[in-house]
Short mmCIF file of C-alpha atoms in Angstrom, two decimals:
data_model
loop_
_atom_site.label_atom_id
_atom_site.label_comp_id
_atom_site.label_asym_id
_atom_site.label_seq_id
_atom_site.Cartn_x
_atom_site.Cartn_y
_atom_site.Cartn_z
CA MET A 1 -42.44 25.47 -24.13
CA ALA A 2 -39.50 24.02 -21.60
CA ALA A 3 -39.69 25.36 -18.28
CA SER A 4 -35.99 27.64 -17.83
CA PRO A 5 -34.30 26.25 -15.31
CA ASN A 6 -34.12 27.75 -11.14
CA PRO A 7 -31.24 29.42 -11.29
CA GLU A 8 -31.15 28.94 -7.37
CA MET A 9 -31.35 24.87 -7.85
CA PRO A 10 -27.20 23.23 -7.97
CA HIS A 11 -27.19 21.72 -11.00
CA ALA A 12 -25.96 17.93 -10.64
CA PRO A 13 -22.13 17.82 -10.69
CA GLU A 14 -20.92 15.73 -13.41
CA PHE A 15 -18.14 13.43 -12.25
CA SER A 16 -14.95 12.78 -14.53
CA LEU A 17 -13.68 9.52 -15.17
CA VAL A 18 -10.57 10.06 -13.33
CA ARG A 19 -12.70 11.47 -10.10
CA ARG A 20 -14.74 8.22 -10.28
CA THR A 21 -11.74 6.23 -10.39
CA ILE A 22 -10.09 7.40 -7.85
CA TYR A 23 -13.57 7.85 -5.43
CA ALA A 24 -14.04 4.05 -6.15
CA ILE A 25 -10.31 2.87 -5.38
CA LEU A 26 -10.04 4.81 -2.03
CA ILE A 27 -13.57 3.88 -1.45
CA ALA A 28 -12.88 0.49 -1.57
CA ALA A 29 -9.59 0.49 -0.06
CA ALA A 30 -11.23 2.51 3.39
CA ALA A 31 -14.23 -0.49 2.98
CA GLY A 32 -11.79 -3.38 3.75
CA VAL A 33 -9.75 -0.90 6.08
CA MET A 34 -12.59 -0.62 8.36
CA LEU A 35 -13.77 -4.06 8.02
CA GLY A 36 -10.67 -5.22 8.98
CA ARG A 37 -10.89 -3.14 12.19
CA ILE A 38 -14.63 -3.94 13.09
CA LEU A 39 -13.45 -7.63 13.23
CA ALA A 40 -10.71 -6.92 15.63
CA VAL A 41 -12.17 -4.57 18.02
CA THR A 42 -11.87 -5.42 21.30
CA SER A 43 -13.14 -3.31 24.62
CA VAL A 44 -9.81 -3.91 26.53
CA ASP A 45 -8.50 -1.01 27.40
CA VAL A 46 -4.72 -1.37 28.67
CA GLU A 47 -4.16 2.36 29.44
CA LEU A 48 -7.21 2.77 31.48
CA LEU A 49 -6.39 -0.52 33.34
CA GLU A 50 -2.39 0.53 33.89
CA ARG A 51 -3.54 4.18 35.80
CA GLN A 52 -5.74 2.36 37.64
CA ARG A 53 -3.30 -0.36 39.30
CA LEU A 54 -0.88 2.74 39.54
CA GLN A 55 -3.01 4.68 41.65
CA GLU A 56 -3.90 1.90 43.89
CA ILE A 57 -0.14 1.37 44.97
CA SER A 58 -0.28 4.18 47.41
CA LYS A 59 -3.37 2.44 49.20
CA GLU A 60 -1.65 -1.28 48.67
CA LEU A 61 1.39 0.52 50.58
CA GLU A 62 -0.35 2.13 53.22
CA ILE A 63 -1.86 -1.32 54.00
CA ARG A 64 1.53 -3.07 53.77
CA ARG A 65 3.26 -0.75 55.98
CA ALA A 66 0.41 -0.86 58.70
CA ASP A 67 0.80 -4.88 58.70
CA TYR A 68 4.69 -4.80 58.99
CA VAL A 69 4.73 -2.46 61.40
CA ALA A 70 2.32 -4.22 63.57
CA ARG A 71 4.71 -7.32 63.28
CA GLY A 72 7.51 -5.08 64.49
CA VAL A 73 9.28 -4.19 62.01
CA THR A 74 10.71 -0.44 61.57
CA GLY A 75 13.62 1.39 60.71
CA LYS A 76 15.50 0.65 57.75
CA ARG A 77 14.59 -2.20 56.97
CA LEU A 78 10.46 -1.39 57.08
CA GLU A 79 11.79 0.82 54.12
CA ALA A 80 13.63 -1.55 52.31
CA GLU A 81 10.95 -4.05 52.52
CA MET A 82 8.61 -0.77 51.07
CA ALA A 83 10.91 0.02 48.58
CA ARG A 84 10.84 -3.85 47.50
CA ILE A 85 7.16 -4.16 47.20
CA GLU A 86 6.17 -0.46 45.77
CA GLU A 87 8.87 -1.92 42.59
CA ALA A 88 7.12 -4.96 42.52
CA LEU A 89 3.82 -3.58 42.78
CA ARG A 90 4.72 -0.46 39.80
CA ASP A 91 6.40 -3.85 37.93
CA ARG A 92 2.90 -5.65 37.98
CA ALA A 93 0.88 -2.74 37.53
CA VAL A 94 2.27 -1.30 34.21
CA LEU A 95 1.32 -3.47 30.82
CA GLY A 96 1.67 -1.53 28.20
CA ARG A 97 5.00 -1.32 26.12
CA PRO A 98 5.87 0.17 22.41
CA PHE A 99 7.65 -3.35 21.47
CA LEU A 100 4.54 -5.92 20.61
CA SER A 101 6.42 -9.32 20.10
CA ALA A 102 9.51 -11.16 21.04
CA ASN A 103 10.84 -11.17 17.56
CA ASP A 104 11.22 -7.26 17.58
CA ARG A 105 11.98 -7.17 21.90
CA SER A 106 15.02 -9.26 20.36
CA ARG A 107 16.38 -6.61 18.47
CA TRP A 108 15.48 -4.16 20.68
CA CYS A 109 17.68 -5.98 23.45
CA THR A 110 20.90 -5.84 21.29
CA VAL A 111 20.20 -2.00 20.97
CA ARG A 112 20.02 -1.61 25.04
CA ALA A 113 23.17 -3.94 25.22
CA LEU A 114 25.27 -2.08 22.83
CA VAL A 115 24.32 1.75 24.23
CA GLU A 116 23.64 1.63 28.01
CA PRO A 117 26.79 1.20 29.95
CA GLU A 118 24.71 -0.68 32.44
CA MET A 119 23.54 -3.37 30.10
CA ARG A 120 26.83 -4.07 29.33
CA VAL A 121 28.16 -7.60 29.67
CA PRO A 122 31.96 -7.82 29.57
CA GLY A 123 33.99 -9.25 26.96
CA ALA A 124 30.69 -10.04 25.62
CA PRO A 125 29.22 -6.47 24.04
CA TYR A 126 26.19 -8.34 21.44
CA ALA A 127 25.51 -10.25 24.97
CA ILE A 128 21.73 -9.53 26.17
CA ASP A 129 21.91 -11.19 29.67
CA ARG A 130 21.47 -8.10 31.92
CA VAL A 131 19.06 -6.67 29.29
CA ILE A 132 16.18 -9.50 29.79
CA GLN A 133 16.34 -9.17 33.76
CA GLU A 134 14.18 -6.36 33.35
CA SER A 135 10.13 -6.07 33.64
CA ARG A 136 8.83 -6.06 29.95
CA TRP A 137 12.20 -7.46 28.19
CA ASP A 138 11.86 -11.08 27.91
CA THR A 139 11.81 -12.53 24.98
CA ILE A 140 11.57 -16.06 23.33
CA ASP A 141 13.93 -15.34 20.24
CA MET A 142 17.65 -15.86 22.04
CA VAL A 143 19.82 -18.51 21.56
CA LYS A 144 23.20 -19.32 24.08
CA HIS A 145 26.42 -20.03 23.72
CA ASP A 146 29.62 -19.59 25.61
CA GLY A 147 27.54 -18.74 28.99
CA HIS A 148 25.96 -15.64 27.84
CA LEU A 149 22.67 -15.12 25.81
CA TYR A 150 22.41 -13.62 22.34
CA SER A 151 19.60 -11.92 20.09
CA SER A 152 18.72 -15.15 17.48
CA LYS A 153 18.24 -12.09 14.64
CA PRO A 154 21.64 -11.12 12.38
CA PRO A 155 23.40 -8.33 14.54
CA LEU A 156 23.93 -5.82 11.67
CA PHE A 157 20.29 -4.30 11.90
CA PRO A 158 20.43 -4.00 15.30
CA THR A 159 24.08 -2.23 15.18
CA LEU A 160 23.25 0.24 13.21
CA LEU A 161 20.09 0.98 15.06
CA ALA A 162 22.06 1.35 18.10
CA GLY A 163 23.89 4.49 16.39
CA LEU A 164 21.11 5.88 15.41
CA TYR A 165 19.51 5.42 19.28
CA TRP A 166 22.67 6.44 20.86
CA ALA A 167 22.24 10.16 18.61
CA ILE A 168 18.66 9.77 20.05
CA SER A 169 19.78 9.19 23.96
CA HIS A 170 22.64 12.14 23.40
CA ALA A 171 20.66 14.72 21.80
CA THR A 172 17.11 14.68 23.94
CA GLY A 173 18.42 12.47 26.98
CA TRP A 174 16.07 9.73 26.79
CA THR A 175 16.99 5.94 26.77
CA LEU A 176 14.81 2.71 26.41
CA ARG A 177 14.49 2.14 29.87
CA ASP A 178 13.07 5.68 31.16
CA GLN A 179 10.80 7.01 28.06
CA PRO A 180 10.67 4.02 25.91
CA TYR A 181 7.87 5.02 23.66
CA GLU A 182 9.54 8.36 23.00
CA VAL A 183 12.78 6.63 21.40
CA ALA A 184 10.96 3.74 19.88
CA ARG A 185 8.76 5.98 18.20
CA SER A 186 11.46 7.87 17.01
CA VAL A 187 13.24 5.16 15.58
CA LEU A 188 10.24 3.38 14.02
CA ILE A 189 9.51 6.89 11.73
CA LEU A 190 12.90 7.42 11.07
CA VAL A 191 13.70 3.56 10.05
CA GLN A 192 10.58 2.43 8.76
CA TRP A 193 7.70 4.83 8.37
CA LEU A 194 9.81 7.48 6.15
CA PRO A 195 11.51 4.81 3.94
CA LEU A 196 7.97 3.01 3.48
CA ILE A 197 6.93 6.76 2.20
CA VAL A 198 9.54 7.18 0.29
CA SER A 199 8.91 3.82 -1.59
CA LEU A 200 5.43 4.59 -1.88
CA ALA A 201 6.75 7.78 -4.23
CA GLY A 202 8.60 5.17 -5.95
CA LEU A 203 6.00 2.87 -6.81
CA ALA A 204 4.36 6.14 -7.90
CA SER A 205 6.64 6.88 -10.09
CA LEU A 206 7.49 3.54 -11.80
CA VAL A 207 3.73 2.47 -12.12
CA GLU A 208 3.69 5.47 -14.82
CA ARG A 209 6.02 4.02 -16.88
CA PHE A 210 4.41 0.19 -16.21
CA ALA A 211 0.59 0.86 -16.63
CA ARG A 212 -1.07 2.19 -19.72
CA ASN A 213 -3.96 4.47 -18.36
CA ASP A 214 -4.90 6.54 -14.90
CA TRP A 215 -7.24 3.94 -13.56
CA THR A 216 -4.41 1.35 -13.45
CA ARG A 217 -1.49 3.75 -12.14
CA ILE A 218 -4.48 5.14 -9.53
CA PHE A 219 -5.42 1.46 -8.38
CA VAL A 220 -1.75 0.19 -7.88
CA VAL A 221 -0.72 3.40 -5.73
CA ALA A 222 -3.88 2.94 -3.72
CA ALA A 223 -3.35 -0.61 -3.14
CA GLY A 224 0.17 0.08 -2.40
CA CYS A 225 -1.31 2.59 0.27
CA PHE A 226 -3.98 -0.01 1.81
CA GLY A 227 -3.87 -3.54 0.55
CA THR A 228 -0.66 -5.07 1.74
CA PHE A 229 1.09 -6.39 4.86
CA LEU A 230 3.98 -3.69 4.78
CA THR A 231 1.80 -0.62 6.39
CA THR A 232 0.99 -3.38 8.77
CA MET A 233 4.45 -4.36 9.45
CA VAL A 234 5.32 -0.72 10.06
CA VAL A 235 4.62 -0.14 13.79
CA SER A 236 7.17 -3.31 14.76
CA LEU A 237 10.97 -3.19 14.57
CA ASN A 238 11.16 -6.12 11.99
CA ASN A 239 13.07 -7.15 8.98
CA HIS A 240 10.85 -7.14 6.76
CA LEU A 241 10.01 -4.18 5.60
CA PRO A 242 13.70 -2.92 5.63
CA GLY A 243 14.07 -6.08 3.18
CA ALA A 244 10.99 -4.97 0.92
CA VAL A 245 12.32 -1.36 0.65
CA CYS A 246 16.20 -2.28 0.02
CA ALA A 247 14.92 -4.67 -3.03
CA PHE A 248 12.90 -2.21 -4.39
CA GLY A 249 14.96 0.87 -3.99
CA ALA A 250 17.80 -1.66 -5.85
CA LEU A 251 15.06 -1.92 -8.45
CA PHE A 252 13.61 1.75 -8.81
CA PHE A 253 17.24 2.63 -9.47
CA ALA A 254 18.16 -0.40 -12.11
CA VAL A 255 15.09 0.59 -14.13
CA PRO A 256 16.46 3.38 -15.55
CA ILE A 257 19.77 1.52 -16.29
CA PHE A 258 18.04 -1.56 -18.09
CA TRP A 259 15.15 1.03 -19.70
CA ASP A 260 16.78 3.97 -20.99
CA GLY A 261 20.24 3.42 -20.98
CA ARG A 262 21.63 5.38 -18.17
CA ARG A 263 25.03 4.03 -17.32
CA GLU A 264 26.43 6.83 -14.44
CA ALA A 265 28.93 5.35 -11.65
CA TRP A 266 26.15 6.35 -8.86
CA ARG A 267 23.69 3.95 -10.29
CA PHE A 268 25.52 0.90 -9.84
CA ALA A 269 26.87 1.97 -6.70
CA VAL A 270 23.68 2.56 -5.17
CA VAL A 271 21.95 -0.42 -6.94
CA GLY A 272 24.68 -2.64 -5.60
CA LEU A 273 24.34 -1.17 -1.91
CA LEU A 274 20.28 -1.70 -1.61
CA ALA A 275 20.41 -4.77 -3.45
CA ALA A 276 23.33 -5.78 -0.86
CA PHE A 277 21.25 -4.35 2.37
CA ALA A 278 18.15 -6.83 0.59
CA VAL A 279 20.25 -9.76 1.54
CA THR A 280 21.55 -9.20 4.82
CA PHE A 281 17.20 -8.16 5.51
CA GLU A 282 15.86 -11.20 3.77
CA LEU A 283 18.72 -14.10 2.80
CA PRO A 284 16.27 -15.63 -0.06
CA SER A 285 16.64 -11.99 -1.72
CA LEU A 286 20.09 -13.09 -2.79
CA ILE A 287 18.43 -14.23 -6.02
CA LEU A 288 17.24 -10.83 -6.58
CA PHE A 289 20.91 -9.69 -6.03
CA VAL A 290 22.39 -12.29 -8.49
CA VAL A 291 19.96 -11.41 -11.26
CA LEU A 292 20.90 -8.20 -11.24
CA PHE A 293 24.85 -8.63 -10.82
CA VAL A 294 24.45 -10.73 -14.35
CA PHE A 295 22.41 -8.20 -16.12
CA LEU A 296 24.85 -5.60 -15.35
CA LEU A 297 27.62 -7.41 -15.67
CA ARG A 298 26.28 -8.11 -19.50
CA LEU A 299 25.57 -4.03 -19.90
CA SER A 300 28.63 -2.94 -18.32
CA LEU A 301 31.34 -4.60 -17.03
CA HIS A 302 33.41 -1.97 -16.64
CA ARG A 303 31.07 -0.49 -14.12
CA THR A 304 29.10 -3.31 -12.44
CA ILE A 305 32.89 -4.24 -11.02
CA SER A 306 34.41 -0.87 -10.35
CA PHE A 307 30.79 0.41 -8.56
CA PHE A 308 28.19 -1.99 -7.87
CA LEU A 309 30.81 -5.13 -6.52
CA PRO A 310 32.83 -2.05 -4.02
CA THR A 311 29.76 -0.94 -2.68
CA VAL A 312 28.28 -5.24 -2.37
CA LEU A 313 31.53 -6.08 -0.73
CA LEU A 314 31.19 -2.74 1.52
CA VAL A 315 28.16 -4.35 3.01
CA GLY A 316 29.50 -8.09 3.28
CA ALA A 317 32.35 -6.48 4.88
CA ALA A 318 29.89 -5.41 7.62
CA TYR A 319 27.37 -8.07 7.96
CA PHE A 320 29.98 -10.75 8.34
CA TYR A 321 32.48 -8.29 11.02
CA THR A 322 29.42 -8.17 13.58
CA ASN A 323 28.35 -11.51 13.39
CA TRP A 324 31.83 -12.35 14.36
CA LEU A 325 31.86 -9.17 16.95
CA ALA A 326 29.09 -11.00 18.32
CA HIS A 327 29.21 -14.45 18.10
CA GLY A 328 32.79 -15.19 17.20
CA THR A 329 31.82 -17.07 13.88
CA LEU A 330 30.85 -15.88 10.55
CA THR A 331 27.84 -17.99 10.64
CA ILE A 332 24.17 -16.66 11.73
CA PRO A 333 22.65 -17.87 14.55
CA TYR A 334 19.96 -19.55 12.57
CA SER A 335 22.45 -21.95 11.18
CA HIS A 336 23.75 -23.33 14.71
CA ARG A 337 20.49 -25.37 15.09
CA SER A 338 21.43 -29.04 14.80
CA GLU A 339 19.64 -31.91 15.85
CA ASN A 340 22.64 -33.85 16.87
CA GLY A 341 25.45 -31.22 17.05
CA GLU A 342 25.77 -27.98 18.39
CA ASN A 343 22.42 -26.48 18.95
CA TRP A 344 22.22 -22.89 20.69
CA TYR A 345 18.64 -23.07 20.94
CA ASP A 346 18.65 -25.73 23.34
CA TYR A 347 19.20 -24.08 26.95
CA THR A 348 18.48 -23.02 30.08
CA TYR A 349 18.68 -19.88 31.39
CA GLU A 350 18.12 -17.56 34.63
CA ARG A 351 15.83 -14.61 34.85
CA ARG A 352 14.94 -12.95 38.69
CA GLY A 353 15.69 -15.83 40.24
CA ARG A 354 14.15 -18.53 37.92
CA VAL A 355 15.68 -21.26 35.86
CA ILE A 356 13.91 -21.03 32.76
CA GLU A 357 13.42 -23.88 29.82
CA SER A 358 14.39 -22.45 26.23
CA TYR A 359 11.07 -22.40 24.56
CA TRP A 360 12.47 -23.83 21.71
CA ARG A 361 13.15 -27.19 23.29
CA ASN A 362 9.21 -27.34 23.86
CA PRO A 363 7.47 -24.89 21.01
CA VAL A 364 3.99 -24.53 21.31
CA GLY A 365 0.90 -24.22 19.21
CA ILE A 366 1.75 -23.00 15.15
CA ASP A 367 5.39 -23.18 16.15
CA GLN A 368 5.57 -26.43 16.73
CA GLY A 369 5.51 -26.73 12.54
CA GLU A 370 2.96 -28.39 10.14
CA ARG A 371 3.95 -32.31 9.43
CA SER A 372 2.93 -32.36 5.99
CA VAL A 373 3.68 -30.49 3.54
CA ALA A 374 1.20 -30.32 1.21
CA MET A 375 -1.12 -28.74 4.01
CA TYR A 376 1.76 -26.60 4.24
CA VAL A 377 1.75 -25.28 0.72
CA PHE A 378 -1.91 -25.20 0.84
CA HIS A 379 -2.08 -22.63 3.95
CA SER A 380 0.38 -20.57 2.49
CA LEU A 381 -1.20 -19.81 -0.69
CA VAL A 382 -4.87 -20.29 -0.19
CA GLY A 383 -5.21 -21.24 3.56
CA HIS A 384 -5.41 -19.65 7.17
CA HIS A 385 -2.01 -17.60 5.76
CA GLY A 386 -2.52 -17.76 2.30
CA ILE A 387 -0.66 -15.44 0.08
CA PHE A 388 -3.84 -15.13 -2.19
CA SER A 389 -6.44 -15.83 0.39
CA LEU A 390 -5.46 -12.85 2.63
CA THR A 391 -4.19 -10.60 0.00
CA PRO A 392 -6.23 -11.44 -3.54
CA LEU A 393 -4.51 -9.01 -5.29
CA TRP A 394 -1.73 -10.75 -5.99
CA LEU A 395 -4.34 -13.09 -8.50
CA LEU A 396 -3.82 -10.14 -10.46
CA THR A 397 -0.47 -9.73 -10.00
CA LEU A 398 -0.09 -13.62 -11.81
CA TRP A 399 -2.87 -12.48 -14.15
CA GLY A 400 -0.46 -9.30 -15.02
CA ILE A 401 2.66 -11.88 -15.26
CA TRP A 402 0.96 -14.22 -17.67
CA PHE A 403 -0.01 -11.05 -19.48
CA ALA A 404 3.65 -9.26 -19.54
CA CYS A 405 5.27 -12.64 -20.63
CA ARG A 406 3.73 -12.21 -23.55
CA SER A 407 4.44 -8.66 -23.72
CA GLU A 408 6.25 -7.51 -27.16
CA ASP A 409 8.57 -5.01 -24.84
CA ARG A 410 11.41 -8.25 -23.96
CA ARG A 411 12.41 -5.87 -20.83
CA LEU A 412 8.99 -6.37 -19.62
CA ARG A 413 8.85 -10.24 -20.41
CA ALA A 414 12.72 -10.78 -19.03
CA PHE A 415 11.53 -8.64 -15.80
CA ALA A 416 8.48 -10.53 -15.47
CA ALA A 417 9.49 -13.95 -15.97
CA THR A 418 12.45 -13.16 -13.26
CA VAL A 419 10.09 -12.06 -10.75
CA ALA A 420 7.88 -14.90 -11.59
CA VAL A 421 10.65 -17.67 -11.53
CA ALA A 422 12.32 -15.96 -8.30
CA SER A 423 8.99 -15.88 -6.18
CA LEU A 424 8.69 -19.45 -7.38
CA ILE A 425 11.90 -20.77 -6.12
CA CYS A 426 11.72 -18.27 -2.45
CA LEU A 427 8.52 -20.30 -2.29
CA VAL A 428 9.95 -23.43 -2.61
CA PHE A 429 12.77 -22.88 -0.42
CA TYR A 430 10.35 -22.10 2.41
CA TRP A 431 8.07 -24.94 1.68
CA THR A 432 11.16 -27.53 1.36
CA ARG A 433 12.41 -26.48 4.95
CA ASP A 434 12.50 -28.99 8.16
CA LEU A 435 9.36 -29.12 10.36
CA ARG A 436 10.42 -26.60 12.87
CA ALA A 437 10.74 -23.96 10.14
CA ARG A 438 7.12 -25.29 8.51
CA ASN A 439 5.37 -22.53 10.95
CA TYR A 440 3.99 -20.24 8.68
CA GLY A 441 5.93 -17.60 10.41
CA GLY A 442 4.21 -17.80 13.61
CA LEU A 443 2.31 -15.76 15.33
CA SER A 444 2.56 -12.93 12.41
CA CYS A 445 -0.28 -11.49 10.11
CA GLY A 446 0.53 -13.70 6.82
CA PHE A 447 2.89 -14.98 5.06
CA ARG A 448 5.53 -12.85 5.83
CA TRP A 449 8.60 -14.45 4.59
CA MET A 450 6.96 -13.63 1.12
CA PHE A 451 6.21 -9.26 2.19
CA TRP A 452 9.40 -8.08 0.59
CA TRP A 453 8.37 -9.36 -2.97
CA THR A 454 5.22 -6.72 -2.61
CA PRO A 455 6.87 -3.99 -4.42
CA PHE A 456 7.52 -6.21 -7.33
CA TRP A 457 4.27 -7.94 -7.34
CA LEU A 458 2.40 -4.65 -7.45
CA LEU A 459 4.20 -3.45 -10.25
CA LEU A 460 3.25 -6.61 -12.24
CA MET A 461 -0.16 -6.54 -11.80
CA ALA A 462 -0.38 -3.64 -13.89
CA PRO A 463 -0.94 -5.71 -16.93
CA ALA A 464 -3.83 -7.04 -15.96
CA LEU A 465 -5.37 -4.10 -14.52
CA ASP A 466 -4.90 -2.46 -18.12
CA ARG A 467 -7.39 -5.18 -19.28
CA LEU A 468 -9.60 -4.96 -16.39
CA ALA A 469 -10.23 -1.35 -16.39
CA LEU A 470 -11.99 -1.39 -19.84
CA SER A 471 -15.16 -3.12 -18.35
CA ARG A 472 -17.31 -2.07 -15.53
CA TRP A 473 -16.88 -5.96 -14.51
CA GLY A 474 -13.54 -6.35 -14.40
CA ARG A 475 -12.91 -2.84 -12.56
CA GLY A 476 -15.52 -4.07 -9.75
CA LEU A 477 -13.78 -7.70 -9.41
CA ALA A 478 -10.43 -5.89 -9.10
CA LEU A 479 -12.17 -3.30 -6.47
CA LEU A 480 -13.06 -6.59 -4.27
CA CYS A 481 -9.79 -8.01 -4.58
CA LEU A 482 -8.42 -4.62 -3.16
CA ALA A 483 -11.24 -4.38 -0.22
CA VAL A 484 -10.43 -7.88 1.13
CA SER A 485 -6.87 -7.36 0.58
CA ALA A 486 -6.86 -3.77 2.92
CA MET A 487 -9.53 -5.90 5.42
CA SER A 488 -6.62 -8.50 6.37
CA ALA A 489 -4.09 -5.60 6.28
CA ALA A 490 -6.16 -3.73 8.97
CA TYR A 491 -7.22 -6.58 10.72
CA PRO A 492 -4.15 -6.40 12.86
CA THR A 493 -4.88 -2.89 14.13
CA TRP A 494 -2.27 -3.10 17.16
CA SER A 495 0.15 -5.33 16.29
CA PRO A 496 1.46 -7.51 13.10
CA TRP A 497 2.01 -10.54 15.70
CA VAL A 498 -1.21 -11.96 15.42
CA HIS A 499 -3.18 -14.96 13.70
CA PRO A 500 -4.47 -13.76 10.30
CA TRP A 501 -8.42 -13.43 10.63
CA LEU A 502 -8.74 -15.93 7.96
CA PHE A 503 -6.65 -18.39 10.68
CA ARG A 504 -9.31 -17.21 13.50
CA TRP A 505 -11.96 -18.24 11.86
CA LEU A 506 -11.30 -21.57 10.57
CA GLU A 507 -10.19 -22.21 14.37
CA TYR A 508 -13.86 -20.79 15.70
CA GLN A 509 -15.69 -23.66 13.30
CA GLY A 510 -13.06 -26.26 14.78
CA TRP A 511 -11.67 -26.71 11.15
CA ILE A 512 -7.91 -26.09 12.53
CA SER A 513 -6.19 -27.21 15.93
CA TYR A 514 -2.57 -25.87 16.73
#
């Protein structure tokens, strides 16, 4: 006779397939995140070092004061010298700042120039001549024309941010000079973090349509949360994250039009607005805009002309008008870089009494450009900045596109083929640029010019995941891809403006040298 079970002994839990799926996917993503942070760990404590330097200022001032008094310096002259020395010591002592690179500081400089009265240059509202004179506000992402310095970034985005900064400043009294962390973090939360969270919710909604099983749906959302560089970019003001959000938003509102026959006027207007904004952030997303425009014209000529185009024209007018206000021309600074003609990147400027040459006269390191186009293609795909080597999740997308193009659903076939062809065109565009532009995005965590494709590629991995979910080996392979991708996204622990872990490893091995 079998012994009766001990009622005090807890029964072994029976995990459901759904729970096991969630656990495995989240653990894989967390493993990659933790590994990335381990690889990037360093013992430097900037805040502690800064506090120590600030605490030593009073002692240093006492020594300097005694020295000046011993030399006979007294009265107003002594106090003026002490004030000058204290300011210089504080400038050297402060190490931290919420602006992580020349790239984001360039945009922040424009924001300050537009909002802070003492930073304005008469007759040149977008000029940043005065801003860059302040400590820790230097940037190499500048151009010069008509005797003034300007951010090299298109001015529409900083103009919109200036409106937000103005509202925050008037509501709280904060300024970017005196409360940079409070202002910067508020703007990043509102402009980057919140839209990305909304996009992830939209991804969860759309994947319900594209995937056939729960394992795939959970995996795609987990990949969006942990396995891409969009979350890496959220800590720094940049155009790639807003570009991805706008492009995905256009897709999100366009899907019901194409799949469900929804023809509400507001949908056409929103798709036009978001698609146009995507182009202002990422010029190659013009491909997406053209595709949406053509398909919407075929579905409803009247609604496309009456509602889609007006919002597009509104954004376009704002883009070119702000560029005209800033630079007196409709063309953006990037187009004024001729070797034999006008070159806004070739200049000298004065900062704190020192004449400085433009960085772009003699760029160093990776900014010199990859001389071999073949090598550039290799490293942008599977090398040190490789789309597939750093984020092997996109190998699943390639497989997913293959299956989607063979689907019985003609709309899914059209979507997959469009994304595949447009992605390739975008890559070829960057591969065929001149030497100066073949720099992998400069000092960056990945091949950042393709980051805006992230939401599209996440959705199109679903057909492959549906098949991998049927076997233990298939799920294991997908989880490994997720873990490596999460590791790459987590490696830039403090800033996205660092080289990828694979770049550092190849450099350590002596296999690359820039």
